[in-house]
CSV table of C-alpha atoms in Angstrom, one decimal:
chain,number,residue,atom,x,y,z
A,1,UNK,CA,-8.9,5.2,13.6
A,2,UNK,CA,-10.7,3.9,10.1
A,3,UNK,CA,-7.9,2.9,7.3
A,4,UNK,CA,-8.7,2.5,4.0
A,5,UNK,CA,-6.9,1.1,0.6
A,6,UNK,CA,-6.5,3.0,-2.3
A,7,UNK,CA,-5.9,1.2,-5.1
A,8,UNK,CA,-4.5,2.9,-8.0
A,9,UNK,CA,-5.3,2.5,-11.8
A,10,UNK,CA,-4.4,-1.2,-12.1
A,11,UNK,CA,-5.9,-0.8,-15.8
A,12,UNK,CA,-5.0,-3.0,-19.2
A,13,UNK,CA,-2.9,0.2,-20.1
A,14,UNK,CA,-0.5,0.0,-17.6
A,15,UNK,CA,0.2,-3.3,-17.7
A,16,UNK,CA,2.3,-5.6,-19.8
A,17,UNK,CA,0.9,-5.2,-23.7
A,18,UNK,CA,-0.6,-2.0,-22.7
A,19,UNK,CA,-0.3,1.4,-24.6
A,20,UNK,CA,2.0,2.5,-21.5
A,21,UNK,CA,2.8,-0.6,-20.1
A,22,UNK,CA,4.7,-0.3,-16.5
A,23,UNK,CA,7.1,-3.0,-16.3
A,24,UNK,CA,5.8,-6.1,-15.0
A,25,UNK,CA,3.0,-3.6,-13.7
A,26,UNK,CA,0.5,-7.2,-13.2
A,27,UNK,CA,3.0,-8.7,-10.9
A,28,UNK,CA,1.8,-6.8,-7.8
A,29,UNK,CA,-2.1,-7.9,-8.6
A,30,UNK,CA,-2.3,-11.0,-6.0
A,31,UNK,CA,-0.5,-9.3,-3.3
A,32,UNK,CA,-2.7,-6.7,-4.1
A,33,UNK,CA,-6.0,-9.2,-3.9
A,34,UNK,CA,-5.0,-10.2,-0.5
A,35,UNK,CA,-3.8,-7.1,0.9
A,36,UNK,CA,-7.4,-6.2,0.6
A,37,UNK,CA,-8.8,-8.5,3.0
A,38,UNK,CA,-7.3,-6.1,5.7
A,39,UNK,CA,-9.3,-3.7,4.8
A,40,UNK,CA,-13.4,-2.9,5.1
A,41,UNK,CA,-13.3,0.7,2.9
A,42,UNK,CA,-11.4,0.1,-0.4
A,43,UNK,CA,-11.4,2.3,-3.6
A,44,UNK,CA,-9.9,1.8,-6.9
A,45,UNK,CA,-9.4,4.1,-9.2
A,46,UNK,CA,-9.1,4.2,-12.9
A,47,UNK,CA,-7.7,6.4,-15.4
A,48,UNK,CA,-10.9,7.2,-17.8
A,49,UNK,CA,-10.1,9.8,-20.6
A,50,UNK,CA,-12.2,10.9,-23.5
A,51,UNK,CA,-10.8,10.4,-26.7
A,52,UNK,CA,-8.4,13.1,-28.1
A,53,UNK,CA,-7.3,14.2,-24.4
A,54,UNK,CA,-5.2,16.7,-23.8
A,55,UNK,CA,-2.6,15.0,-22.3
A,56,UNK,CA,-2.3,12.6,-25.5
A,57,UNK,CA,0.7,13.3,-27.8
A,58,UNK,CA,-1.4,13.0,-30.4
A,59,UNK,CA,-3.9,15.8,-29.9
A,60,UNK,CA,-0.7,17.9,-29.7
A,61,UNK,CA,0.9,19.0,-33.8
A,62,UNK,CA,4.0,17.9,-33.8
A,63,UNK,CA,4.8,16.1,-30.3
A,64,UNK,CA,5.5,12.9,-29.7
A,65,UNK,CA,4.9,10.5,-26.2
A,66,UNK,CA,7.0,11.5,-23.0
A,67,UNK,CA,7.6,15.3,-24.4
A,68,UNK,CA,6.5,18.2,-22.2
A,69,UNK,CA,4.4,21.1,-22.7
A,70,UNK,CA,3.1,23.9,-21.2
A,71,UNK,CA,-0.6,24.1,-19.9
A,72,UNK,CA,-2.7,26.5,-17.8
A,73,UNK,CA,-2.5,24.8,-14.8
A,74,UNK,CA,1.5,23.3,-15.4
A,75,UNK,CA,4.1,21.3,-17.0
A,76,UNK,CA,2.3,18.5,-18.8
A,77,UNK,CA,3.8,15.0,-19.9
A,78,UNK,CA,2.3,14.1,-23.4
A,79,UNK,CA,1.6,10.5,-23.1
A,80,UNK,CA,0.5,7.9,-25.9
A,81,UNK,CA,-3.6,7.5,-26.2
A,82,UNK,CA,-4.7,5.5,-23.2
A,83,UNK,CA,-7.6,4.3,-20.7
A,84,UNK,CA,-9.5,5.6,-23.4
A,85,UNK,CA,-13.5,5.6,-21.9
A,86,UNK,CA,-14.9,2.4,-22.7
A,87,UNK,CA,-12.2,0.4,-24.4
A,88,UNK,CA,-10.2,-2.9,-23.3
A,89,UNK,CA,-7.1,-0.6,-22.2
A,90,UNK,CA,-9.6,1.2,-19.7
A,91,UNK,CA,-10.6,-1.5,-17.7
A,92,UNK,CA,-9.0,-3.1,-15.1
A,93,UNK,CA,-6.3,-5.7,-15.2
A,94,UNK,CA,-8.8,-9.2,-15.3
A,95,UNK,CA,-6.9,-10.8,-12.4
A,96,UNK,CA,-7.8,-7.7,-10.2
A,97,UNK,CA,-10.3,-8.9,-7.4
A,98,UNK,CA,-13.4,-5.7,-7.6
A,99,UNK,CA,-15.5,-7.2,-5.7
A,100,UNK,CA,-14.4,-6.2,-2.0
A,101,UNK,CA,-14.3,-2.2,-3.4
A,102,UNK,CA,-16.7,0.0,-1.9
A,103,UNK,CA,-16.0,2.7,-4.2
A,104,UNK,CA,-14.9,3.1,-7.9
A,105,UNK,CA,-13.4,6.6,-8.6
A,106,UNK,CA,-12.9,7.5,-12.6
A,107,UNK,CA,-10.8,10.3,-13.5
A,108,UNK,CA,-9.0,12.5,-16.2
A,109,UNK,CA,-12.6,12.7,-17.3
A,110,UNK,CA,-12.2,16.4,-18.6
A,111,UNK,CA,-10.5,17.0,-22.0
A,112,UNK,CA,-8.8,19.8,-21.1
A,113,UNK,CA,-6.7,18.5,-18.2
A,114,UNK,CA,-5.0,15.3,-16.4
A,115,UNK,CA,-5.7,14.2,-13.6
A,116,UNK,CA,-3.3,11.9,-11.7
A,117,UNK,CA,-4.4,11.8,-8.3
A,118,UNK,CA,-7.0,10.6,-6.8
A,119,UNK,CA,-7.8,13.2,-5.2
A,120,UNK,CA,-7.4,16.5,-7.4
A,121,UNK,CA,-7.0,17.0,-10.9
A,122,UNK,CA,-3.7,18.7,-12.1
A,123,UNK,CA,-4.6,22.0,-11.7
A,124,UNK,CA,-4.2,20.9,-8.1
A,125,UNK,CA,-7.6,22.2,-7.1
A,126,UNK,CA,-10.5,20.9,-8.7
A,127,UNK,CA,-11.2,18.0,-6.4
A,128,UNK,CA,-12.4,14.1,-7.7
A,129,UNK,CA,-15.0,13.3,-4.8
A,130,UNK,CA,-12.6,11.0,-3.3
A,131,UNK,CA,-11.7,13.3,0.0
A,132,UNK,CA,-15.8,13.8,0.6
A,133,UNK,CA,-16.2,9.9,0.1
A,134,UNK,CA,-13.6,9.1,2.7
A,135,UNK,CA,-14.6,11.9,5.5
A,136,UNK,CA,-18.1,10.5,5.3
A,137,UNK,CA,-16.6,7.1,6.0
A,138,UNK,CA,-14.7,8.1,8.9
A,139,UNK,CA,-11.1,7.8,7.3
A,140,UNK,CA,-8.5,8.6,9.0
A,141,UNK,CA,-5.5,6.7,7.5
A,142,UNK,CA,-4.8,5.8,3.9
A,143,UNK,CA,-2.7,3.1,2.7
A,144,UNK,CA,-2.1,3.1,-1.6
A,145,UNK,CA,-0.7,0.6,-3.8
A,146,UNK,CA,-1.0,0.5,-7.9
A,147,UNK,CA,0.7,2.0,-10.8
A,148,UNK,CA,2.3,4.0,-11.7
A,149,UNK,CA,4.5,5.1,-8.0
A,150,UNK,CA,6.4,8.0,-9.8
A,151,UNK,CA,3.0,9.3,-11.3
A,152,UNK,CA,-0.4,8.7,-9.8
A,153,UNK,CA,0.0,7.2,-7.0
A,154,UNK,CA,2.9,9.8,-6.1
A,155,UNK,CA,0.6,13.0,-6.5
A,156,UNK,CA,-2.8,10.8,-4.6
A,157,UNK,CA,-0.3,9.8,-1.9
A,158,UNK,CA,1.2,13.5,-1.4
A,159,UNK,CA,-2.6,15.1,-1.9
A,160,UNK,CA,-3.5,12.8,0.7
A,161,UNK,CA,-0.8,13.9,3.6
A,162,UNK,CA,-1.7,17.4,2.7
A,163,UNK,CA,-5.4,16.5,3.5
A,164,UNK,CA,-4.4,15.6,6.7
A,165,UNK,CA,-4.5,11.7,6.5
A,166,UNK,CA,-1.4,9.5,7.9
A,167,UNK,CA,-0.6,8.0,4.7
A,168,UNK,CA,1.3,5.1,3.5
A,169,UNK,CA,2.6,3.9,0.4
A,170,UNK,CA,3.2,0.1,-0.2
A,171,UNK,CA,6.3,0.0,-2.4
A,172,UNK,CA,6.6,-3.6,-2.9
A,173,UNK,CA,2.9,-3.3,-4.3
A,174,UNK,CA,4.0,-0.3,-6.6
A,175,UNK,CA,5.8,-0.3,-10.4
A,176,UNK,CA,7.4,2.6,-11.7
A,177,UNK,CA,7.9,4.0,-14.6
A,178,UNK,CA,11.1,5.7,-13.7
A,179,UNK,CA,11.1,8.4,-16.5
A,180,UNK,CA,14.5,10.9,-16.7
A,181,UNK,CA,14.7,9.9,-12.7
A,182,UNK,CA,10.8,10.6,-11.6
A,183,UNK,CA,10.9,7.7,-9.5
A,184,UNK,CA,13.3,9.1,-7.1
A,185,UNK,CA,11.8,13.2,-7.6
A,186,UNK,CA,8.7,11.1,-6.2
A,187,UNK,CA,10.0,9.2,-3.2
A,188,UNK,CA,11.9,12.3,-2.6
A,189,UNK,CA,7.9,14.2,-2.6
A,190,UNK,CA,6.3,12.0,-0.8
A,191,UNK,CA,8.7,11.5,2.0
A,192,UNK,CA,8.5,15.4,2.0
A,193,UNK,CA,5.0,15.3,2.6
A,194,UNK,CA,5.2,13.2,5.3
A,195,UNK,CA,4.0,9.9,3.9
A,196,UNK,CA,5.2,6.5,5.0
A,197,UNK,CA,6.9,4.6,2.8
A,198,UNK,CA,6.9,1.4,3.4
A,199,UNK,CA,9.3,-1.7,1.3
């Protein structure tokens, strides 16, 4: 058995005077630090979108942040501009430990479409790298912790069972965003899936 950590998007943007702040999203970041001294194969991820995305309300006439639209590959949440390649909001919350990761994993990288797990963009198919990078480790057990549970680490925790890892998700290392009841659609997914959570 090889475990490794995901960590999810602990960015600027998510976090307290961010452009979609999770509330009190930087609380979980020294639990977070320590956590990862149980571990010897940790990723983080990090949301890392070209500017005018898709998935930003504003490259949309006439919609504003949290409205839905239709896309080729699904419903889509219109979100303010964020993680924007290169800028403060993009980088990772300064408190965050990086040195122990043994594998930084961008994504939403394409213009045309979001990508909220770690492992698959939204379309559900077109794969990040992360499932090749883990296999050639030996993984057989994923743990994740990060931001936002009702969003990415939702969809990289339930991508993950369906791969065939014994996944868990660390709730108490976890901030919602809880939008029109997504956070408990998501435990509800993930506990579908088969993933562990644990409090």
């Amino acid at each position: 058995m090889q475990s490794a950590l995901i960590v999810i998007d602990l960015q600027n943007d998510f976090c307290p005077g961010g452009a979609l702040a999770v509330v009190n999203g930087d609380s979980i970041v020294p639990q977070i630090n320590a956590k990862m001294n149980d571990y010897n194969i940790i990723a983080l991820t990090q949301d890392w979108h070209p500017t005018g995305h898709s998935s930003f309300a504003s490259s949309q006439a006439g919609k504003s942040p949290l409205e839905t639209i239709k896309m080729p590959y699904g419903v889509q949440v219109l979100w303010p501009d964020h993680c924007i390649q290169g800028t403060r909001g993009a980088g990772f919350h300064r408190s965050l430990n990086t040195n122990p990761a043994s594998l930084i994993l961008r994504k939403g990288c394409n213009p045309r479409i979001d990508s909220y797990s770690a492992f698959f963009e939204n379309d559900h198919k077109t794969p990040t790298g992360l499932h090749g990078y883990l296999q050639s480790r030996g993984v057989t057990d994923v743990d994740l912790v990060g931001l936002a549970t009702d969003f990415c680490v939702n969809f990289s925790a339930v991508d993950a069972a369906n791969l065939g890892y014994k996944t868990r998700v660390f709730e108490h290392l976890t901030k919602a965003i809880d939008l029109d009841g997504s956070l408990s659609a998501a435990r509800a997914a993930m506990i579908a899936a088969g993933v562990t959570l644990e409090s």
